[in-house]
Amino acid sequence: MFKKIIVGLSVLILIVLAVAALQPATYSITRSIAIKAPPEKIQPLISDFHNWPQWSPWEKLDPAMTRTFSGATKDLGAVYAWQGNKEVGSGRMEVISLTPSKVGIKLDFLTPMASSAMTDFVLDQKGELTTVSWTMSGKTDYIAKLMTIFVSMDSMIGPAFESGLSQMKTAAEK
């Protein structure tokens, strides 16, 4: 009986590992919101990291978080590094592309798990409304693939994007 249980568990583990290996090699998470403000009022909330405390969903998770600003003061070349509690970890962001309708940010997480991603904010104005789309995309290593069997990246990050966009809307519409 014990041998059958061990064989059964071994087969189950092998199946989970095989399914993980077959998961996509990349991920992309996007959320959008319509804001009653022009792009030129919204873009500084994104491209100037000093404005992130007004809307970023992670800023409130650790009020004692250490923040370091370097590079350009704002916009292209601006760098923001943070070190916080286990909920926010540590990492670095840099504005690497900037146009009137898009802000591209390179995101490097150091802890709790090292990884890199691209974050793009696209601003699409139609009349008095600007739709802001927030997308994060990156490569999925094997550990992340294994995790996505049990919980999707979208369900882990999507709600934070929704919260952040809602707070950005409030800040931009003041």
PDB file of C-alpha atoms in Angstrom:
ATOM      1  CA  MET A   1       0.000   0.000   0.000  1.00  0.00           C
ATOM      2  CA  PHE A   2       2.786   2.431   0.964  1.00  0.00           C
ATOM      3  CA  LYS A   3       4.571   1.716  -2.318  1.00  0.00           C
ATOM      4  CA  LYS A   4       1.399   2.530  -4.315  1.00  0.00           C
ATOM      5  CA  ILE A   5       1.026   5.847  -2.478  1.00  0.00           C
ATOM      6  CA  ILE A   6       4.660   6.775  -3.218  1.00  0.00           C
ATOM      7  CA  VAL A   7       4.280   5.822  -6.896  1.00  0.00           C
ATOM      8  CA  GLY A   8       0.999   7.757  -7.128  1.00  0.00           C
ATOM      9  CA  LEU A   9       2.513  10.866  -5.531  1.00  0.00           C
ATOM     10  CA  SER A  10       5.579  10.600  -7.788  1.00  0.00           C
ATOM     11  CA  VAL A  11       3.387  10.420 -10.897  1.00  0.00           C
ATOM     12  CA  LEU A  12       1.324  13.386  -9.689  1.00  0.00           C
ATOM     13  CA  ILE A  13       4.470  15.448  -9.069  1.00  0.00           C
ATOM     14  CA  LEU A  14       5.841  14.554 -12.510  1.00  0.00           C
ATOM     15  CA  ILE A  15       2.557  15.596 -14.128  1.00  0.00           C
ATOM     16  CA  VAL A  16       2.616  18.968 -12.310  1.00  0.00           C
ATOM     17  CA  LEU A  17       6.255  19.530 -13.345  1.00  0.00           C
ATOM     18  CA  ALA A  18       5.455  18.615 -16.968  1.00  0.00           C
ATOM     19  CA  VAL A  19       2.418  20.920 -17.050  1.00  0.00           C
ATOM     20  CA  ALA A  20       4.598  23.737 -15.644  1.00  0.00           C
ATOM     21  CA  ALA A  21       7.156  23.206 -18.399  1.00  0.00           C
ATOM     22  CA  LEU A  22       4.388  23.642 -20.991  1.00  0.00           C
ATOM     23  CA  GLN A  23       3.236  27.039 -19.647  1.00  0.00           C
ATOM     24  CA  PRO A  24       3.889  30.121 -21.836  1.00  0.00           C
ATOM     25  CA  ALA A  25       7.406  31.576 -21.736  1.00  0.00           C
ATOM     26  CA  THR A  26       6.055  35.132 -21.416  1.00  0.00           C
ATOM     27  CA  TYR A  27       3.247  36.946 -19.627  1.00  0.00           C
ATOM     28  CA  SER A  28       1.366  40.187 -20.152  1.00  0.00           C
ATOM     29  CA  ILE A  29      -1.115  41.854 -17.813  1.00  0.00           C
ATOM     30  CA  THR A  30      -3.141  44.903 -18.867  1.00  0.00           C
ATOM     31  CA  ARG A  31      -5.731  47.075 -17.203  1.00  0.00           C
ATOM     32  CA  SER A  32      -7.274  50.326 -18.467  1.00  0.00           C
ATOM     33  CA  ILE A  33      -9.319  53.233 -17.172  1.00  0.00           C
ATOM     34  CA  ALA A  34     -10.885  56.350 -18.714  1.00  0.00           C
ATOM     35  CA  ILE A  35      -9.779  59.573 -17.038  1.00  0.00           C
ATOM     36  CA  LYS A  36     -11.397  62.970 -17.565  1.00  0.00           C
ATOM     37  CA  ALA A  37      -8.102  64.810 -18.071  1.00  0.00           C
ATOM     38  CA  PRO A  38      -5.712  65.466 -20.969  1.00  0.00           C
ATOM     39  CA  PRO A  39      -2.585  63.287 -21.383  1.00  0.00           C
ATOM     40  CA  GLU A  40      -0.335  66.223 -20.434  1.00  0.00           C
ATOM     41  CA  LYS A  41      -1.908  66.235 -16.959  1.00  0.00           C
ATOM     42  CA  ILE A  42      -1.712  62.439 -16.562  1.00  0.00           C
ATOM     43  CA  GLN A  43       1.756  61.748 -17.970  1.00  0.00           C
ATOM     44  CA  PRO A  44       3.657  63.597 -15.161  1.00  0.00           C
ATOM     45  CA  LEU A  45       1.928  61.331 -12.624  1.00  0.00           C
ATOM     46  CA  ILE A  46       3.676  58.419 -14.345  1.00  0.00           C
ATOM     47  CA  SER A  47       6.984  59.770 -15.684  1.00  0.00           C
ATOM     48  CA  ASP A  48       7.918  61.664 -12.499  1.00  0.00           C
ATOM     49  CA  PHE A  49       8.443  59.011  -9.813  1.00  0.00           C
ATOM     50  CA  HIS A  50       8.025  61.679  -7.115  1.00  0.00           C
ATOM     51  CA  ASN A  51       4.287  61.603  -8.018  1.00  0.00           C
ATOM     52  CA  TRP A  52       3.825  57.842  -7.558  1.00  0.00           C
ATOM     53  CA  PRO A  53       2.818  58.107  -3.871  1.00  0.00           C
ATOM     54  CA  GLN A  54      -0.386  59.818  -5.080  1.00  0.00           C
ATOM     55  CA  TRP A  55      -1.582  56.725  -6.916  1.00  0.00           C
ATOM     56  CA  SER A  56       0.715  53.659  -6.798  1.00  0.00           C
ATOM     57  CA  PRO A  57      -0.986  50.731  -5.045  1.00  0.00           C
ATOM     58  CA  TRP A  58       2.329  49.578  -3.551  1.00  0.00           C
ATOM     59  CA  GLU A  59       3.262  52.860  -1.876  1.00  0.00           C
ATOM     60  CA  LYS A  60       0.743  52.357   0.943  1.00  0.00           C
ATOM     61  CA  LEU A  61       1.792  48.767   1.691  1.00  0.00           C
ATOM     62  CA  ASP A  62       4.912  49.934   3.522  1.00  0.00           C
ATOM     63  CA  PRO A  63       4.902  53.518   4.819  1.00  0.00           C
ATOM     64  CA  ALA A  64       8.474  52.973   6.101  1.00  0.00           C
ATOM     65  CA  MET A  65       9.737  51.950   2.650  1.00  0.00           C
ATOM     66  CA  THR A  66      13.082  53.502   1.670  1.00  0.00           C
ATOM     67  CA  ARG A  67      12.945  55.340  -1.664  1.00  0.00           C
ATOM     68  CA  THR A  68      15.927  56.537  -3.698  1.00  0.00           C
ATOM     69  CA  PHE A  69      15.669  58.797  -6.745  1.00  0.00           C
ATOM     70  CA  SER A  70      18.532  59.105  -9.222  1.00  0.00           C
ATOM     71  CA  GLY A  71      19.209  59.754 -12.878  1.00  0.00           C
ATOM     72  CA  ALA A  72      17.086  62.482 -14.420  1.00  0.00           C
ATOM     73  CA  THR A  73      14.834  64.383 -12.014  1.00  0.00           C
ATOM     74  CA  LYS A  74      11.808  63.243 -14.010  1.00  0.00           C
ATOM     75  CA  ASP A  75      10.838  61.854 -17.402  1.00  0.00           C
ATOM     76  CA  LEU A  76      13.362  59.988 -19.601  1.00  0.00           C
ATOM     77  CA  GLY A  77      16.225  58.587 -17.517  1.00  0.00           C
ATOM     78  CA  ALA A  78      14.490  59.009 -14.157  1.00  0.00           C
ATOM     79  CA  VAL A  79      15.280  56.163 -11.747  1.00  0.00           C
ATOM     80  CA  TYR A  80      13.385  55.079  -8.648  1.00  0.00           C
ATOM     81  CA  ALA A  81      14.668  52.368  -6.325  1.00  0.00           C
ATOM     82  CA  TRP A  82      12.885  51.051  -3.268  1.00  0.00           C
ATOM     83  CA  GLN A  83      13.490  48.740  -0.355  1.00  0.00           C
ATOM     84  CA  GLY A  84      10.593  47.736   1.809  1.00  0.00           C
ATOM     85  CA  ASN A  85       8.881  45.038   3.786  1.00  0.00           C
ATOM     86  CA  LYS A  86       8.030  41.571   2.468  1.00  0.00           C
ATOM     87  CA  GLU A  87       4.921  42.896   0.701  1.00  0.00           C
ATOM     88  CA  VAL A  88       6.816  45.366  -1.515  1.00  0.00           C
ATOM     89  CA  GLY A  89      10.289  43.810  -1.544  1.00  0.00           C
ATOM     90  CA  SER A  90      13.027  45.764  -3.254  1.00  0.00           C
ATOM     91  CA  GLY A  91      13.726  46.819  -6.790  1.00  0.00           C
ATOM     92  CA  ARG A  92      14.373  49.534  -9.318  1.00  0.00           C
ATOM     93  CA  MET A  93      12.431  51.296 -12.102  1.00  0.00           C
ATOM     94  CA  GLU A  94      13.748  53.480 -14.908  1.00  0.00           C
ATOM     95  CA  VAL A  95      11.868  55.526 -17.513  1.00  0.00           C
ATOM     96  CA  ILE A  96      13.438  54.251 -20.752  1.00  0.00           C
ATOM     97  CA  SER A  97      11.000  55.594 -23.356  1.00  0.00           C
ATOM     98  CA  LEU A  98       8.764  58.621 -23.400  1.00  0.00           C
ATOM     99  CA  THR A  99       6.399  60.081 -25.971  1.00  0.00           C
ATOM    100  CA  PRO A 100       3.277  62.211 -25.474  1.00  0.00           C
ATOM    101  CA  SER A 101       1.174  59.032 -25.619  1.00  0.00           C
ATOM    102  CA  LYS A 102       3.409  56.427 -23.939  1.00  0.00           C
ATOM    103  CA  VAL A 103       5.717  55.979 -20.951  1.00  0.00           C
ATOM    104  CA  GLY A 104       7.953  52.887 -20.978  1.00  0.00           C
ATOM    105  CA  ILE A 105       9.515  51.744 -17.708  1.00  0.00           C
ATOM    106  CA  LYS A 106      12.081  48.994 -17.170  1.00  0.00           C
ATOM    107  CA  LEU A 107      11.278  47.248 -13.909  1.00  0.00           C
ATOM    108  CA  ASP A 108      13.770  45.115 -11.987  1.00  0.00           C
ATOM    109  CA  PHE A 109      12.623  43.251  -8.895  1.00  0.00           C
ATOM    110  CA  LEU A 110      15.444  42.234  -6.560  1.00  0.00           C
ATOM    111  CA  THR A 111      13.494  40.688  -3.654  1.00  0.00           C
ATOM    112  CA  PRO A 112      11.554  38.629  -2.766  1.00  0.00           C
ATOM    113  CA  MET A 113      12.280  37.062  -6.163  1.00  0.00           C
ATOM    114  CA  ALA A 114      14.633  38.499  -8.787  1.00  0.00           C
ATOM    115  CA  SER A 115      12.976  39.215 -12.135  1.00  0.00           C
ATOM    116  CA  SER A 116      12.677  41.900 -14.794  1.00  0.00           C
ATOM    117  CA  ALA A 117       9.686  43.245 -16.666  1.00  0.00           C
ATOM    118  CA  MET A 118       8.617  46.046 -18.981  1.00  0.00           C
ATOM    119  CA  THR A 119       5.827  48.333 -17.920  1.00  0.00           C
ATOM    120  CA  ASP A 120       4.075  50.501 -20.483  1.00  0.00           C
ATOM    121  CA  PHE A 121       1.511  53.203 -19.843  1.00  0.00           C
ATOM    122  CA  VAL A 122      -0.348  54.166 -23.022  1.00  0.00           C
ATOM    123  CA  LEU A 123      -2.454  57.342 -23.027  1.00  0.00           C
ATOM    124  CA  ASP A 124      -5.140  57.516 -25.723  1.00  0.00           C
ATOM    125  CA  GLN A 125      -7.112  60.762 -25.788  1.00  0.00           C
ATOM    126  CA  LYS A 126     -10.598  60.885 -27.283  1.00  0.00           C
ATOM    127  CA  GLY A 127     -12.329  64.190 -26.630  1.00  0.00           C
ATOM    128  CA  GLU A 128     -12.143  65.107 -22.952  1.00  0.00           C
ATOM    129  CA  LEU A 129     -11.366  61.532 -21.891  1.00  0.00           C
ATOM    130  CA  THR A 130      -7.973  59.847 -21.906  1.00  0.00           C
ATOM    131  CA  THR A 131      -7.842  56.069 -21.665  1.00  0.00           C
ATOM    132  CA  VAL A 132      -4.787  54.986 -19.696  1.00  0.00           C
ATOM    133  CA  SER A 133      -3.699  51.391 -20.298  1.00  0.00           C
ATOM    134  CA  TRP A 134      -1.155  49.892 -17.887  1.00  0.00           C
ATOM    135  CA  THR A 135       0.649  46.796 -19.175  1.00  0.00           C
ATOM    136  CA  MET A 136       3.377  44.754 -17.551  1.00  0.00           C
ATOM    137  CA  SER A 137       5.069  42.037 -19.575  1.00  0.00           C
ATOM    138  CA  GLY A 138       8.060  39.813 -19.159  1.00  0.00           C
ATOM    139  CA  LYS A 139       9.573  36.365 -19.360  1.00  0.00           C
ATOM    140  CA  THR A 140       8.298  33.539 -17.215  1.00  0.00           C
ATOM    141  CA  ASP A 141      11.017  31.400 -15.659  1.00  0.00           C
ATOM    142  CA  TYR A 142      10.325  27.820 -14.565  1.00  0.00           C
ATOM    143  CA  ILE A 143       9.470  28.747 -10.949  1.00  0.00           C
ATOM    144  CA  ALA A 144       6.946  31.323 -12.189  1.00  0.00           C
ATOM    145  CA  LYS A 145       5.507  28.753 -14.601  1.00  0.00           C
ATOM    146  CA  LEU A 146       5.092  26.364 -11.687  1.00  0.00           C
ATOM    147  CA  MET A 147       3.325  29.060  -9.648  1.00  0.00           C
ATOM    148  CA  THR A 148       0.934  29.891 -12.514  1.00  0.00           C
ATOM    149  CA  ILE A 149      -0.486  26.376 -12.343  1.00  0.00           C
ATOM    150  CA  PHE A 150      -2.017  27.352  -9.010  1.00  0.00           C
ATOM    151  CA  VAL A 151      -2.533  31.132  -9.358  1.00  0.00           C
ATOM    152  CA  SER A 152      -2.354  33.284 -12.491  1.00  0.00           C
ATOM    153  CA  MET A 153      -0.118  36.335 -12.823  1.00  0.00           C
ATOM    154  CA  ASP A 154      -3.208  38.242 -13.918  1.00  0.00           C
ATOM    155  CA  SER A 155      -5.089  37.463 -10.703  1.00  0.00           C
ATOM    156  CA  MET A 156      -2.027  38.372  -8.599  1.00  0.00           C
ATOM    157  CA  ILE A 157      -1.215  41.698 -10.284  1.00  0.00           C
ATOM    158  CA  GLY A 158      -4.426  42.767 -12.039  1.00  0.00           C
ATOM    159  CA  PRO A 159      -6.262  43.965  -8.898  1.00  0.00           C
ATOM    160  CA  ALA A 160      -3.278  46.144  -7.914  1.00  0.00           C
ATOM    161  CA  PHE A 161      -3.302  47.712 -11.403  1.00  0.00           C
ATOM    162  CA  GLU A 162      -7.037  48.398 -11.070  1.00  0.00           C
ATOM    163  CA  SER A 163      -6.512  50.048  -7.681  1.00  0.00           C
ATOM    164  CA  GLY A 164      -3.593  52.114  -8.963  1.00  0.00           C
ATOM    165  CA  LEU A 165      -5.470  53.298 -12.037  1.00  0.00           C
ATOM    166  CA  SER A 166      -8.453  54.269  -9.893  1.00  0.00           C
ATOM    167  CA  GLN A 167      -6.174  56.324  -7.620  1.00  0.00           C
ATOM    168  CA  MET A 168      -4.465  57.839 -10.685  1.00  0.00           C
ATOM    169  CA  LYS A 169      -7.905  58.879 -11.980  1.00  0.00           C
ATOM    170  CA  THR A 170      -8.658  60.604  -8.668  1.00  0.00           C
ATOM    171  CA  ALA A 171      -5.299  62.427  -8.708  1.00  0.00           C
ATOM    172  CA  ALA A 172      -5.596  63.501 -12.366  1.00  0.00           C
ATOM    173  CA  GLU A 173      -9.184  64.690 -12.118  1.00  0.00           C
ATOM    174  CA  LYS A 174      -8.526  67.049  -9.165  1.00  0.00           C
TER     175      LYS A 174
END
